[in-house]
Short mmCIF file of C-alpha atoms in Angstrom, two decimals:
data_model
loop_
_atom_site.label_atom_id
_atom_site.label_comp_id
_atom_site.label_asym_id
_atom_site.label_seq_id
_atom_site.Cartn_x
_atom_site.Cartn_y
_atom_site.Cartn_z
CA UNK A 1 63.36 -21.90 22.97
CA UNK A 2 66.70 -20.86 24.52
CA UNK A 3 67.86 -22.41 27.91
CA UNK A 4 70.93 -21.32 29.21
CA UNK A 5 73.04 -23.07 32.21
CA UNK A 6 75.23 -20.10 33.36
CA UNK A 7 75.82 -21.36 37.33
CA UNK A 8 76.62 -25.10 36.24
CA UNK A 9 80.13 -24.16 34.49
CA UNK A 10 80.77 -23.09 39.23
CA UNK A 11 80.31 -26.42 40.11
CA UNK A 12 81.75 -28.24 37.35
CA UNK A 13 85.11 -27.19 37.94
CA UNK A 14 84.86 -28.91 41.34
CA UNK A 15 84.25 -31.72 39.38
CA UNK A 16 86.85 -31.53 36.29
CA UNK A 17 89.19 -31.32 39.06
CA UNK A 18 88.33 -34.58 40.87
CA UNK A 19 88.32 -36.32 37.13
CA UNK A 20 92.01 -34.68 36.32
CA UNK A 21 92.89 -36.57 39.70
CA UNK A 22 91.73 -39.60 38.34
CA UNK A 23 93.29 -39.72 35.37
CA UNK A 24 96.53 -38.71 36.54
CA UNK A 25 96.59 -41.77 39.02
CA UNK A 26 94.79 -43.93 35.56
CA UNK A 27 97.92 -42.57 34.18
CA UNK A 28 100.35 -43.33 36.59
CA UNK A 29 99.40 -47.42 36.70
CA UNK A 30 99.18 -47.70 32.76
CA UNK A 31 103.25 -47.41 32.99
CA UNK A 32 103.47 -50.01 35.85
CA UNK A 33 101.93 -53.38 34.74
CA UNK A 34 102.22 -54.88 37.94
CA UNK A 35 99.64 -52.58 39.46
CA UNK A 36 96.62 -53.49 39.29
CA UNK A 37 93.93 -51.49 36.87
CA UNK A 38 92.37 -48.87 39.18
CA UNK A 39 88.74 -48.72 39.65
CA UNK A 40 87.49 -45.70 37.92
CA UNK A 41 84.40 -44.07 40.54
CA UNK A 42 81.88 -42.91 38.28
CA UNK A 43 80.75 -39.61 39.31
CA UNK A 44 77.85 -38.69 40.72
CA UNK A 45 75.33 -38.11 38.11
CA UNK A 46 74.41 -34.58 37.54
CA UNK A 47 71.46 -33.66 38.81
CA UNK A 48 69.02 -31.57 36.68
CA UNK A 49 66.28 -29.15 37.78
CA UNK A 50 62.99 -28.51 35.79
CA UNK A 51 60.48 -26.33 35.97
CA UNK A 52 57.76 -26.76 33.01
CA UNK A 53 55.54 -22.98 33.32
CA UNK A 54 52.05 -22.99 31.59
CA UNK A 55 50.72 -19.34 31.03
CA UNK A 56 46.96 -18.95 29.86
CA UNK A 57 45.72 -15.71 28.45
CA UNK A 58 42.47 -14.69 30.46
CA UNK A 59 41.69 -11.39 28.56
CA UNK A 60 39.62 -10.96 25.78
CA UNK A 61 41.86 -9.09 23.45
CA UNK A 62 45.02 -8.75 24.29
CA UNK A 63 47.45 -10.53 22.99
CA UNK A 64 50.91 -11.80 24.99
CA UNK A 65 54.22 -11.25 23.87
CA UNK A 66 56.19 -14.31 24.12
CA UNK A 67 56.94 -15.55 27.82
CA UNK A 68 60.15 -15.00 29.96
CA UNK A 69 60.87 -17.44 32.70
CA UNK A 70 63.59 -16.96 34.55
CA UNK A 71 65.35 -19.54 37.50
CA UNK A 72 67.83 -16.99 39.86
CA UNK A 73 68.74 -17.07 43.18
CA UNK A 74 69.41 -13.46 44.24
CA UNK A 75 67.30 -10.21 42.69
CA UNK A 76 63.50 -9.84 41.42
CA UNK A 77 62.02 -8.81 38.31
CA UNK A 78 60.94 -5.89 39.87
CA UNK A 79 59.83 -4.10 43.06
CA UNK A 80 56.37 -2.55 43.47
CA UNK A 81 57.16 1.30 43.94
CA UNK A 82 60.53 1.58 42.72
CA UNK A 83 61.68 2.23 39.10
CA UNK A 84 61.48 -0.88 36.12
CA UNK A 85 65.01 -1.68 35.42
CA UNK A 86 65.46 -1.30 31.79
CA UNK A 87 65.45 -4.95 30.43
CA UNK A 88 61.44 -4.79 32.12
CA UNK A 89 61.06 -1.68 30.75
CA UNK A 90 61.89 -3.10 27.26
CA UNK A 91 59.62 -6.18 27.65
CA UNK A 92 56.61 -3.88 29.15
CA UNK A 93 57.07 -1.55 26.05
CA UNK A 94 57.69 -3.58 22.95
CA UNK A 95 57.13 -7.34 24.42
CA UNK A 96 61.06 -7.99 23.81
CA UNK A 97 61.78 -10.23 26.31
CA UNK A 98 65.35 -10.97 25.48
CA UNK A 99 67.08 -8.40 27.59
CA UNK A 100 65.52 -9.74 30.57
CA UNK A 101 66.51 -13.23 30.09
CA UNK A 102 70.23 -11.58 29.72
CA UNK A 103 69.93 -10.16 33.20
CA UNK A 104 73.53 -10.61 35.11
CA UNK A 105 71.06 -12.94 38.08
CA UNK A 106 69.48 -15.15 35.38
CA UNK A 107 70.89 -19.02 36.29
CA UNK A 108 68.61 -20.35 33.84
CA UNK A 109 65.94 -18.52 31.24
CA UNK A 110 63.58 -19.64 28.52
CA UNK A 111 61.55 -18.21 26.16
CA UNK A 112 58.05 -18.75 25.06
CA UNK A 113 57.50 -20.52 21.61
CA UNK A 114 55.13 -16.95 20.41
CA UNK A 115 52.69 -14.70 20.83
CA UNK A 116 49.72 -16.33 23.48
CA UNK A 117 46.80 -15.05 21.83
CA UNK A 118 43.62 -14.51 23.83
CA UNK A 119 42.11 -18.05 25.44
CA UNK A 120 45.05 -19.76 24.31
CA UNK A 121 48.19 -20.85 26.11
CA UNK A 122 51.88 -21.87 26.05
CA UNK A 123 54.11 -24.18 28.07
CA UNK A 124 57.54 -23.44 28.60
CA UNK A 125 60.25 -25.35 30.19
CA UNK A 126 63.57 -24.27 32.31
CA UNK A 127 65.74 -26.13 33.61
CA UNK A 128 68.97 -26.07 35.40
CA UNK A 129 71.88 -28.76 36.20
CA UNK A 130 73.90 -29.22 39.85
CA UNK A 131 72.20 -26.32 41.35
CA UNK A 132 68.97 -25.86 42.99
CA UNK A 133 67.20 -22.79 41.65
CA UNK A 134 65.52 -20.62 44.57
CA UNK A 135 63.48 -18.42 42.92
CA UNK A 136 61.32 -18.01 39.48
CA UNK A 137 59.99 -15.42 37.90
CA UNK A 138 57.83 -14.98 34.49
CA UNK A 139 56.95 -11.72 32.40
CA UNK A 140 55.01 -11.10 29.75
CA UNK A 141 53.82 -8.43 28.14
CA UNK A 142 49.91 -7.18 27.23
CA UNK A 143 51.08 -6.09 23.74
CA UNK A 144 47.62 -4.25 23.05
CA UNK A 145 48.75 -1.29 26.01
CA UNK A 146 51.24 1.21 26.34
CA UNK A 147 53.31 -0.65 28.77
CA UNK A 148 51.60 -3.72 31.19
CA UNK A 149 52.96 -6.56 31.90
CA UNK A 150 51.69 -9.36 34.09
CA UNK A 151 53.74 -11.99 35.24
CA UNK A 152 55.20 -14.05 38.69
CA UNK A 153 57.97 -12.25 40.79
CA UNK A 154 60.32 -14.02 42.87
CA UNK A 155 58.35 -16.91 43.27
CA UNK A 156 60.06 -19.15 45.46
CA UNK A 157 60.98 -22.83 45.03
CA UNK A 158 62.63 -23.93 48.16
CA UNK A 159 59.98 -26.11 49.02
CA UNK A 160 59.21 -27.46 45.51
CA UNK A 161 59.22 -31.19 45.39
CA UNK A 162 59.50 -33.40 42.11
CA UNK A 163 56.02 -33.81 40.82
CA UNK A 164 54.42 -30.91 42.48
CA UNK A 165 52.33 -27.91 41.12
CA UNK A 166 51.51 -24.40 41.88
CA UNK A 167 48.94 -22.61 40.13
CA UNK A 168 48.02 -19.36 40.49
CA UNK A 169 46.15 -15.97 38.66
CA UNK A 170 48.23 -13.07 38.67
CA UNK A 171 47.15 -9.30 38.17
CA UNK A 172 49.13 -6.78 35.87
CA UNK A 173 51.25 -4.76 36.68
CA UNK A 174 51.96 -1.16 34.80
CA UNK A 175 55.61 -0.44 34.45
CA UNK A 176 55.29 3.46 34.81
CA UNK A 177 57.78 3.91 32.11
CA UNK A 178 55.47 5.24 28.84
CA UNK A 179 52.47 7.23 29.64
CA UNK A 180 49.16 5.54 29.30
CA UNK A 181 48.27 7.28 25.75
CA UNK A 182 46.73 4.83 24.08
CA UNK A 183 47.23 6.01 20.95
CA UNK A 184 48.02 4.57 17.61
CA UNK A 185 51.59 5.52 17.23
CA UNK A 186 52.93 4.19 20.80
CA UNK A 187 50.92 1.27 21.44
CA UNK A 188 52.89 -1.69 19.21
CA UNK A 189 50.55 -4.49 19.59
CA UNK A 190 47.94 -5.56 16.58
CA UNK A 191 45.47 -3.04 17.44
CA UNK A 192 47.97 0.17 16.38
CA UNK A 193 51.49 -1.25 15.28
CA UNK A 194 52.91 1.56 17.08
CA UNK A 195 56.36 1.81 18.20
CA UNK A 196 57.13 -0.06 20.77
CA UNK A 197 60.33 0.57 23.17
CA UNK A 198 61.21 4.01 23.64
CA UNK A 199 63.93 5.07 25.55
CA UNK A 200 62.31 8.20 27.24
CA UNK A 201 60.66 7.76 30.47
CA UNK A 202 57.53 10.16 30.31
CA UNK A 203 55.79 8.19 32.99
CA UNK A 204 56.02 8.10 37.02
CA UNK A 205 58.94 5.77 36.81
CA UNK A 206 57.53 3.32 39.53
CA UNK A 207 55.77 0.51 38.96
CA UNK A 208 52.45 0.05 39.95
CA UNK A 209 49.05 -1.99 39.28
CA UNK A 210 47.55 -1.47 36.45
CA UNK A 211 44.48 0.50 36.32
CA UNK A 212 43.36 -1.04 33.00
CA UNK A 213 43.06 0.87 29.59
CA UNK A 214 40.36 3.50 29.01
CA UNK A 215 39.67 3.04 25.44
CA UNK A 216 38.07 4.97 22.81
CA UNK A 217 34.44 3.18 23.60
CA UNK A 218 34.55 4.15 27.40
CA UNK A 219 35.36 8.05 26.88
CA UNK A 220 39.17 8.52 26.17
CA UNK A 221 39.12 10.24 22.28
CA UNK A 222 42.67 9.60 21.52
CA UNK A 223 42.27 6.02 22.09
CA UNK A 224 42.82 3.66 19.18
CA UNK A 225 42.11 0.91 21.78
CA UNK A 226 37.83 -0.12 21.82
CA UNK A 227 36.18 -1.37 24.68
CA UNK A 228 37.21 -5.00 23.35
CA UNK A 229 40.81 -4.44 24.45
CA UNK A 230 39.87 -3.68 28.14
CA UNK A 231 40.95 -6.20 30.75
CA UNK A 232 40.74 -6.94 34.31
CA UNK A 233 42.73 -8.76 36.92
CA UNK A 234 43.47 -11.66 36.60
CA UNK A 235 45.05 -11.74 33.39
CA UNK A 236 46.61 -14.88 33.56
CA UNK A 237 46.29 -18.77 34.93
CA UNK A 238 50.26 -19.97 35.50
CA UNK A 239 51.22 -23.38 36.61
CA UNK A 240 54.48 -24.35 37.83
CA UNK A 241 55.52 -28.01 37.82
CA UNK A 242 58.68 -29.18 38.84
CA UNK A 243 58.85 -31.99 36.45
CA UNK A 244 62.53 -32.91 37.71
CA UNK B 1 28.58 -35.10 72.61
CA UNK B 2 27.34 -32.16 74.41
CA UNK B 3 30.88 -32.76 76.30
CA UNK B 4 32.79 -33.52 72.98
CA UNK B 5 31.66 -29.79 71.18
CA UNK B 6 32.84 -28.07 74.65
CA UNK B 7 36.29 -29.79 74.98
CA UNK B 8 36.61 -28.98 71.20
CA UNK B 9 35.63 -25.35 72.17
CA UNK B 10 37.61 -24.91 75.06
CA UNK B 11 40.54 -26.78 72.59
CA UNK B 12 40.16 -23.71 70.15
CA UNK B 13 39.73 -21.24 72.45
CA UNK B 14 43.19 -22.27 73.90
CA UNK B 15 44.90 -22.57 70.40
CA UNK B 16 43.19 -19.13 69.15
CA UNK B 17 45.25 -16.14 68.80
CA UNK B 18 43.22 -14.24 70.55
CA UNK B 19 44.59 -15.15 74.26
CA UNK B 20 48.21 -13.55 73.01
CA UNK B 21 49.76 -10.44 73.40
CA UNK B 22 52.12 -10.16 70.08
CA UNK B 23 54.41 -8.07 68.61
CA UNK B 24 53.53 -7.07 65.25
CA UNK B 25 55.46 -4.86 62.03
CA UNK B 26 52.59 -3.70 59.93
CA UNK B 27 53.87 -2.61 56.18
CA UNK B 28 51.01 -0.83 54.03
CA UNK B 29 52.31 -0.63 50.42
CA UNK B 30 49.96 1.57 47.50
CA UNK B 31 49.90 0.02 44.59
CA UNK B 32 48.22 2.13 42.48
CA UNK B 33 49.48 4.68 39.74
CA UNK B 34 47.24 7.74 40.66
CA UNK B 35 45.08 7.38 43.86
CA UNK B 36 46.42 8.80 47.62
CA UNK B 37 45.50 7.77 50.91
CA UNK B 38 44.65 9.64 53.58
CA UNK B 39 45.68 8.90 57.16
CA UNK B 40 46.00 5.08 57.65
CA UNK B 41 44.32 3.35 60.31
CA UNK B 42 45.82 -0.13 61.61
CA UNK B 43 44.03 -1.43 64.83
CA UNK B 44 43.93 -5.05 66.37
CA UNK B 45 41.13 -5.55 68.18
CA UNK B 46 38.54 -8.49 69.73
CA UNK B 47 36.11 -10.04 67.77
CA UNK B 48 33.43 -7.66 68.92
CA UNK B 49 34.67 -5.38 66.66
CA UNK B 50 33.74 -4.95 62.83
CA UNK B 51 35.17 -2.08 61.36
CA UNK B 52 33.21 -2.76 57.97
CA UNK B 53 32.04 -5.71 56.37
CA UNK B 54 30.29 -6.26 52.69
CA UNK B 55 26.50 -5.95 52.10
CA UNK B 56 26.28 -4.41 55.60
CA UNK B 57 26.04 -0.60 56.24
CA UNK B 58 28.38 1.65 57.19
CA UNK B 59 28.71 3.31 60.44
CA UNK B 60 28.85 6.89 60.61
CA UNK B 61 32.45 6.45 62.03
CA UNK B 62 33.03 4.78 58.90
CA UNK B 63 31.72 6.97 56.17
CA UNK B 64 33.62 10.00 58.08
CA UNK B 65 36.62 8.04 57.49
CA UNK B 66 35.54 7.21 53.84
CA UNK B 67 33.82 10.39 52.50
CA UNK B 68 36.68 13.06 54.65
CA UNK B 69 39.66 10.59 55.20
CA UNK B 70 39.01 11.44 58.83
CA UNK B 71 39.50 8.71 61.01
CA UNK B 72 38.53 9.67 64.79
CA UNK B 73 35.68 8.87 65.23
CA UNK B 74 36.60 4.85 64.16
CA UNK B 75 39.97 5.67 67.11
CA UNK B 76 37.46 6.35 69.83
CA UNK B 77 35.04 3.52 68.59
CA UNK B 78 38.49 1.42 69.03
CA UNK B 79 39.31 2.95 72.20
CA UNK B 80 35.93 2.22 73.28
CA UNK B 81 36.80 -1.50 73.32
CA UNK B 82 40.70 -1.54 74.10
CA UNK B 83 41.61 -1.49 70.62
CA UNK B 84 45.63 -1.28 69.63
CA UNK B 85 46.00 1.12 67.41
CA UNK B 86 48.69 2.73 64.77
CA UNK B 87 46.73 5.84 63.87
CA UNK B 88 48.27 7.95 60.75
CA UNK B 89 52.13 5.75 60.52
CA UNK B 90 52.70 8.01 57.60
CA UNK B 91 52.01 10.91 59.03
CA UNK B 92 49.50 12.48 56.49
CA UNK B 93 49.19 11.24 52.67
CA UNK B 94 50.58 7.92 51.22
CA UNK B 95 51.56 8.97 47.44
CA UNK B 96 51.22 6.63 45.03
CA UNK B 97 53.95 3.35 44.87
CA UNK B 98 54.72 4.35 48.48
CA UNK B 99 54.84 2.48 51.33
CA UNK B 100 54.29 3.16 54.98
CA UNK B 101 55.27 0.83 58.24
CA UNK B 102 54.05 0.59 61.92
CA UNK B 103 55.06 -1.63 64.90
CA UNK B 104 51.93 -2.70 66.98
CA UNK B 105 51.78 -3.85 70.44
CA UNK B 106 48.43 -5.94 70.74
CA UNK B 107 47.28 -6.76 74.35
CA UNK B 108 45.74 -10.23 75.19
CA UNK B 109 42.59 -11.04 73.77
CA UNK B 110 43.22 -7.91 70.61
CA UNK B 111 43.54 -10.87 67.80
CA UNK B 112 41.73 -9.19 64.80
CA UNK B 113 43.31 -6.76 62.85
CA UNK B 114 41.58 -4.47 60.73
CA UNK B 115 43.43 -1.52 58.44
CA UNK B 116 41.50 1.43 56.67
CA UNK B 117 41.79 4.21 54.79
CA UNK B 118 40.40 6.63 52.17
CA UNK B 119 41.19 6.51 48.55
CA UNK B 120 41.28 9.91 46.66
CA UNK B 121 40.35 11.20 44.73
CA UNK B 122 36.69 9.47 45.45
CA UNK B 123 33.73 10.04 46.82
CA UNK B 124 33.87 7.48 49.44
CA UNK B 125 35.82 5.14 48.43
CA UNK B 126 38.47 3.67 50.66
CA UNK B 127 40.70 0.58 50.84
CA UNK B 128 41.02 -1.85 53.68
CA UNK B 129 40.50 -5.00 55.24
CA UNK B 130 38.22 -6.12 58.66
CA UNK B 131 39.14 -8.20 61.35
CA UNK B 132 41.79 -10.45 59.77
CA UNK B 133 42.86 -13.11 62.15
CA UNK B 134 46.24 -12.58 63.54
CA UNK B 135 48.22 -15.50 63.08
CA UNK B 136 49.97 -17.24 66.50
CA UNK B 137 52.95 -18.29 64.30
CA UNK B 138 55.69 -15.88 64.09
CA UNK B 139 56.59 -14.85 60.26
CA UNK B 140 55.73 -13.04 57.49
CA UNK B 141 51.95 -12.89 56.11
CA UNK B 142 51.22 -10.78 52.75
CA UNK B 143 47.85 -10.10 51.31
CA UNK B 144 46.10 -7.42 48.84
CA UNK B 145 43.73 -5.51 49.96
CA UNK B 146 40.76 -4.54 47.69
CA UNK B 147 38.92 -0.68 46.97
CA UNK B 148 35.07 -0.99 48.61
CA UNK B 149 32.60 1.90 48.22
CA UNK B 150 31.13 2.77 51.55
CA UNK B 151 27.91 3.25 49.96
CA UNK B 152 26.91 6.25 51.81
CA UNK B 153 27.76 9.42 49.06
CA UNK B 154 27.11 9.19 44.95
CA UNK B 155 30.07 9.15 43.20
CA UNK B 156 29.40 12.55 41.34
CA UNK B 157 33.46 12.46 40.81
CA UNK B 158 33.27 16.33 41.48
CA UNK B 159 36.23 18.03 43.30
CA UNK B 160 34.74 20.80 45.58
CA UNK B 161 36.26 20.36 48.64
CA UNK B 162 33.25 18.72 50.36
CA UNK B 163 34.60 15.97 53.04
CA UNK B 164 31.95 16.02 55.87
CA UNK B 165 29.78 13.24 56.06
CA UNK B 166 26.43 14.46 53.59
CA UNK B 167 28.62 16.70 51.64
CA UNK B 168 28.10 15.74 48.28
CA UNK B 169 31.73 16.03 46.10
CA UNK B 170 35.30 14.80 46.60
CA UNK B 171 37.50 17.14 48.40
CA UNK B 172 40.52 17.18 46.92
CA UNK B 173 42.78 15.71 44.19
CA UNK B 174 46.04 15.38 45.82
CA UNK B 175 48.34 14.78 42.86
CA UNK B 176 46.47 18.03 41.39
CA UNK B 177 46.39 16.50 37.99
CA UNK B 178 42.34 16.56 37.84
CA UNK B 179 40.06 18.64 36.22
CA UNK B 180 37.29 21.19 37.06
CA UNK B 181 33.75 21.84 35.28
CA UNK B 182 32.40 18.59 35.37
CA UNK B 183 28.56 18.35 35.62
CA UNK B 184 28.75 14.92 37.90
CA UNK B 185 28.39 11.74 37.26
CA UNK B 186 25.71 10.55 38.95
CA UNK B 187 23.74 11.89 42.00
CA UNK B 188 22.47 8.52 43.01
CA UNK B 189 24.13 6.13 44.92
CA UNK B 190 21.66 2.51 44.62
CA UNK B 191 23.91 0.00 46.82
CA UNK B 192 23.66 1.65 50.29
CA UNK B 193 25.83 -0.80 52.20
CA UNK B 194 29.74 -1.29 51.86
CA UNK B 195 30.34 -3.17 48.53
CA UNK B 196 33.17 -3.58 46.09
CA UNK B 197 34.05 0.04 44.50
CA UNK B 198 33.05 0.00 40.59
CA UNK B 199 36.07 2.06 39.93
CA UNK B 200 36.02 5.93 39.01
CA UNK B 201 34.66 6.79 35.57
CA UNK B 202 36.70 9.99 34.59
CA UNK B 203 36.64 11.56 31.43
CA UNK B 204 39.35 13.38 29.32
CA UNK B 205 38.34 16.66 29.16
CA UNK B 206 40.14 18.70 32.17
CA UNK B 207 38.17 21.50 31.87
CA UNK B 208 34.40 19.70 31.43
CA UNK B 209 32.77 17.00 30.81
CA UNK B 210 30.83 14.81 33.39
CA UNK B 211 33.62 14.12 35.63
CA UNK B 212 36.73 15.95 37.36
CA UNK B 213 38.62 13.22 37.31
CA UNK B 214 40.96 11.97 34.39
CA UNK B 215 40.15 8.68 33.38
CA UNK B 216 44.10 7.74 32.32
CA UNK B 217 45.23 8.96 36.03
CA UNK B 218 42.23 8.20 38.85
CA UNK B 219 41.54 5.15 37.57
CA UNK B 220 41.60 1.64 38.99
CA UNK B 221 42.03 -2.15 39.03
CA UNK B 222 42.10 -4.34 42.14
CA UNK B 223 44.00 -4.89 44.17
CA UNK B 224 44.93 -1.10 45.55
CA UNK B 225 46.86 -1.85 48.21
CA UNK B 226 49.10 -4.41 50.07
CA UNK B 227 49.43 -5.41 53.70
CA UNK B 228 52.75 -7.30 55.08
CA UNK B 229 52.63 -8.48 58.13
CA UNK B 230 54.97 -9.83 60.57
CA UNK B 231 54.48 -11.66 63.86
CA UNK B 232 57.45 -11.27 66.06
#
C-alpha cells in the first residue's frame, strides 16, 4: 500500500516559516541571560484526513485488479462521453492502476493489497494531512473483459463527518478504448492471459456503460469468455468511512 | 381526526411542488456504447398524467413512440392536459456517449416530469422515466434512467424498416453496423404490458443467423441513460 501526501509539503511551508521565527527569537534570548526563557507555542497539531474504502466483488467470475483510490480536489477519473485519459485507459486494459494514482490532481492515492477475487473484498485506506480532500474517486478493473472498469467518480466529501459512512453499488463502465473481442489473445485476466494494455485505440474512444460480455456460451464464437464470466450491474458494494 | 388528516392535506398540498411555476435545465446524457435515440420527449405535467408505468399497458401513443420513435401522438396527449413540453432538444438522433439539453418553463400545477424516447436498434424498446416529482428546492438532481420494453411488438431483432405501430421488425440501425438475413428471434412477445427490457440477443454472424443485430455492438446493461436536472 502506497499513500502519498503531495498537497501537505503547500501548507507546511506556512508552517516551517512560523517555527524559523521562533527559533530565531529562541536564539536571540539564549545570548542574553537576563531575558527570560521564551515560551515556545506548540503548533497546532496537524490534522489528518482518512478515508478507509471497502470494495466487494458482486460478479461471479470476474476477478478485480487491485483498487485505486484517489483523494483530489479538482478533475474526475473520467467523464461519461468523452475520451479515457490514458492512465484509465491503462487500468481498464491491463488492471495497472499505477498511472492513475500518478495523475498530476492526485492529493492522496492508495492502492489495493491484490487481486479481489469474486465474493471477496478488500479495504483500503487514504489519508491526507492539513488539507481537506473534496473529492474521491476509486477504479478498478474487471480483469476477465477487454476493457471495464467499475469504480466511484468524483465522489464528493464536503459533507463527510468523522465517523460517517456511505455505501453504495456502482455499475461498470466500458472505457471504449479496446474493442470488445473477447478473445484469448487481448483479454489479460485468468480466463485468456492475453495482453493487456495496448496502445492503439480501436474502439469508440468514449466511455460508456458497459453492455456486459457476450461470451462463447451465449452466441459470440470468438469468445474465450463462457457464460460464467458474464456480469451485470452492480458489480460492486463500496463503503466509504471517514475514520479521521 | 377527520380535521387532523385535512389540515395535514391541505399542509401538503401547500408544500407540494405542484402549485409552482419553475424554471427548469433538463440534460439527457446516453450512456450506452451502441444504441441511438430517437427524438426525445421531456414534458412536466399534473398528476393526471402517466406517460407509462410498469406492469400496466401501453397506450397506443406510447407504442408509436416506442415501436417508430414517433412521438406526436404522446405531444397532443400532453397538450391535451397543458403539458410543458421540450419536444426533439436534439433535433433528430442522440448518438451514442452524447448528450442533449433543454430549458423548460413549467406552469403552476405541471409538477411531474416525465422523459421518453426510443432505443434503436429495438423493437420497442425505449428509455425513460414517468412522472418524477419535481423538486421545490432549487439545485441539481441526477438519476439513471432504465431500458423498458413496451410490450406491444416481439423482439424479432429484424431490421426491415417497419416503424408503424403492428409492423413487425426494427426500422433502422442507425450506426449501420448491423447485419441482414436473420430469421428472427422470436415472434412472440408473452409480457404485454411495459416491463423492464431483457436486453437484445444479437448474434455474430452479419450476414445470418437469428438476429440482425450484433451482439458485441446492440447490446445492453442498465442503466441507458441519464437525466440532470436543475431547478432554477
Amino acid at each position: 500500500m502506497t499513500i502519498s501526501y503531495k498537497n501537505q509539503f503547500a501548507r507546511k511551508g506556512t508552517w516551517s516559516a512560523i517555527g524559523f521565527t521562533i527559533l530565531l527569537s529562541a536564539c536571540g534570548g539564549s545570548d542574553n541571560n537576563s531575558t527570560p526563557e521564551p515560551v515556545t507555542p506548540t503548533p497546532p497539531a496537524p490534522v489528518t484526513y482518512t478515508y478507509e474504502v471497502s470494495v466487494t466483488n458482486l460478479t461471479n467470475a470476474q476477478p478485480l485488479s487491485p483498487v485505486a483510490v484517489i483523494l483530489h480536489n479538482e478533475g474526475a477519473l473520467f467523464e461519461l462521453g468523452a475520451s479515457a485519459t490514458v492512465a484509465l485507459e491503462n487500468l481498464a486494459e491491463s488492471g495497472d492502476n499505477s498511472e492513475v494514482l500518478a495523475q498530476d490532481m492526485v492529493l492522496a492515492g492508495a492502492s489495493g493489497s491484490g487481486v479481489i477475487m469474486p465474493g471477496m473484498s478488500d479495504t483500503v485506506s487514504v489519508s491526507l494531512i492539513d488539507t481537506k480532500p473534496m473529492m474521491l474517486s476509486t477504479a478498478t478493473m474487471l480483469v476477465n473483459t477487454n476493457d471495464a472498469f467499475s469504480g466511484i467518480n468524483a465522489m464528493s466529501l464536503e459533507n463527510m463527518a468523522v465517523g460517517e459512512s456511505i455505501s453504495l453499488r456502482t455499475s461498470s463502465y466500458d472505457s471504449g478504448t479496446e474493442k470488445n473481442s473477447e478473445t484469448m489473445a487481448t483479454i489479460p485476466g485468468p480466463a485468456a492471459g492475453g495482453e493487456g494494455f495496448n496502445v492503439e485505440r480501436d474502439d469508440v474512444d468514449f466511455i460508456s456503460m458497459h453492455s456486459g460480455v457476450v461470451s462463447n456460451d451465449d452466441g459470440l464464437m470468438q469468445s474465450v469468455l463462457t457464460q460464467a464470466h458474464r456480469f451485470d450491474n452492480p458489480t460492486l458494494a463500496i463503503s466509504v468511512t471517514r475514520v479521521e | 381526526m377527520k380535521f387532523i388528516k385535512t389540515a395535514s392535506a391541505i399542509a401538503l398540498a401547500l408544500s407540494s411542488s405542484a402549485l409552482m411555476a419553475q424554471e427548469l435545465e433538463i440534460k439527457f446524457t446516453n450512456l450506452t456504447q451502441g444504441i441511438y435515440y430517437t427524438p426525445i420527449l421531456m414534458s412536466a405535467h399534473d398528476d393526471s398524467m402517466s406517460l407509462f408505468s410498469s406492469g400496466t399497458a401501453a397506450t397506443p401513443e406510447l407504442q408509436m413512440m416506442a415501436e417508430g420513435g414517433n412521438i406526436s401522438g404522446l405531444v397532443t396527449l400532453l397538450e391535451g392536459v397543458n403539458a410543458n413540453n421540450a419536444a426533439n432538444p436534439a433535433e433528430g438522433l442522440l448518438a451514442p456517449g452524447e448528450s442533449t439539453t433543454a430549458m423548460l418553463s413549467t406552469d403552476e400545477g405541471n409538477g411531474y416530469l416525465s422523459v421518453v424516447t426510443m432505443l434503436l436498434p429495438t423493437n420497442d424498446g425505449f428509455a425513460g422515466v414517468s412522472g418524477w416529482k419535481i423538486p421545490t428546492e432549487a439545485g441539481t438532481y441526477t438519476f439513471n434512467v432504465n431500458a423498458y420494453d413496451a410490450g406491444t411488438e416481439a423482439n424479432n431483432e429484424v431490421i426491415n424498416g417497419a416503424g408503424a405501430p403492428g409492423a413487425l421488425g426494427i426500422p433502422v440501425a442507425p450506426g449501420m453496423d448491423a447485419g441482414t438475413g436473420g430469421t428472427g428471434v422470436t415472434t412472440e412477445e408473452s409480457n404485454k404490458t411495459v416491463h423492464i427490457h431483457r436486453g437484445s440477443l444479437g448474434d455474430d454472424d452479419l450476414t445470418a443467423g437469428k438476429s440482425d443485430l450484433d451482439n458485441t455492438v446492440h447490446r445492453w446493461l442498465n442503466p441507458v441513460a441519464r437525466v440532470t436536472v436543475t431547478v432554477k
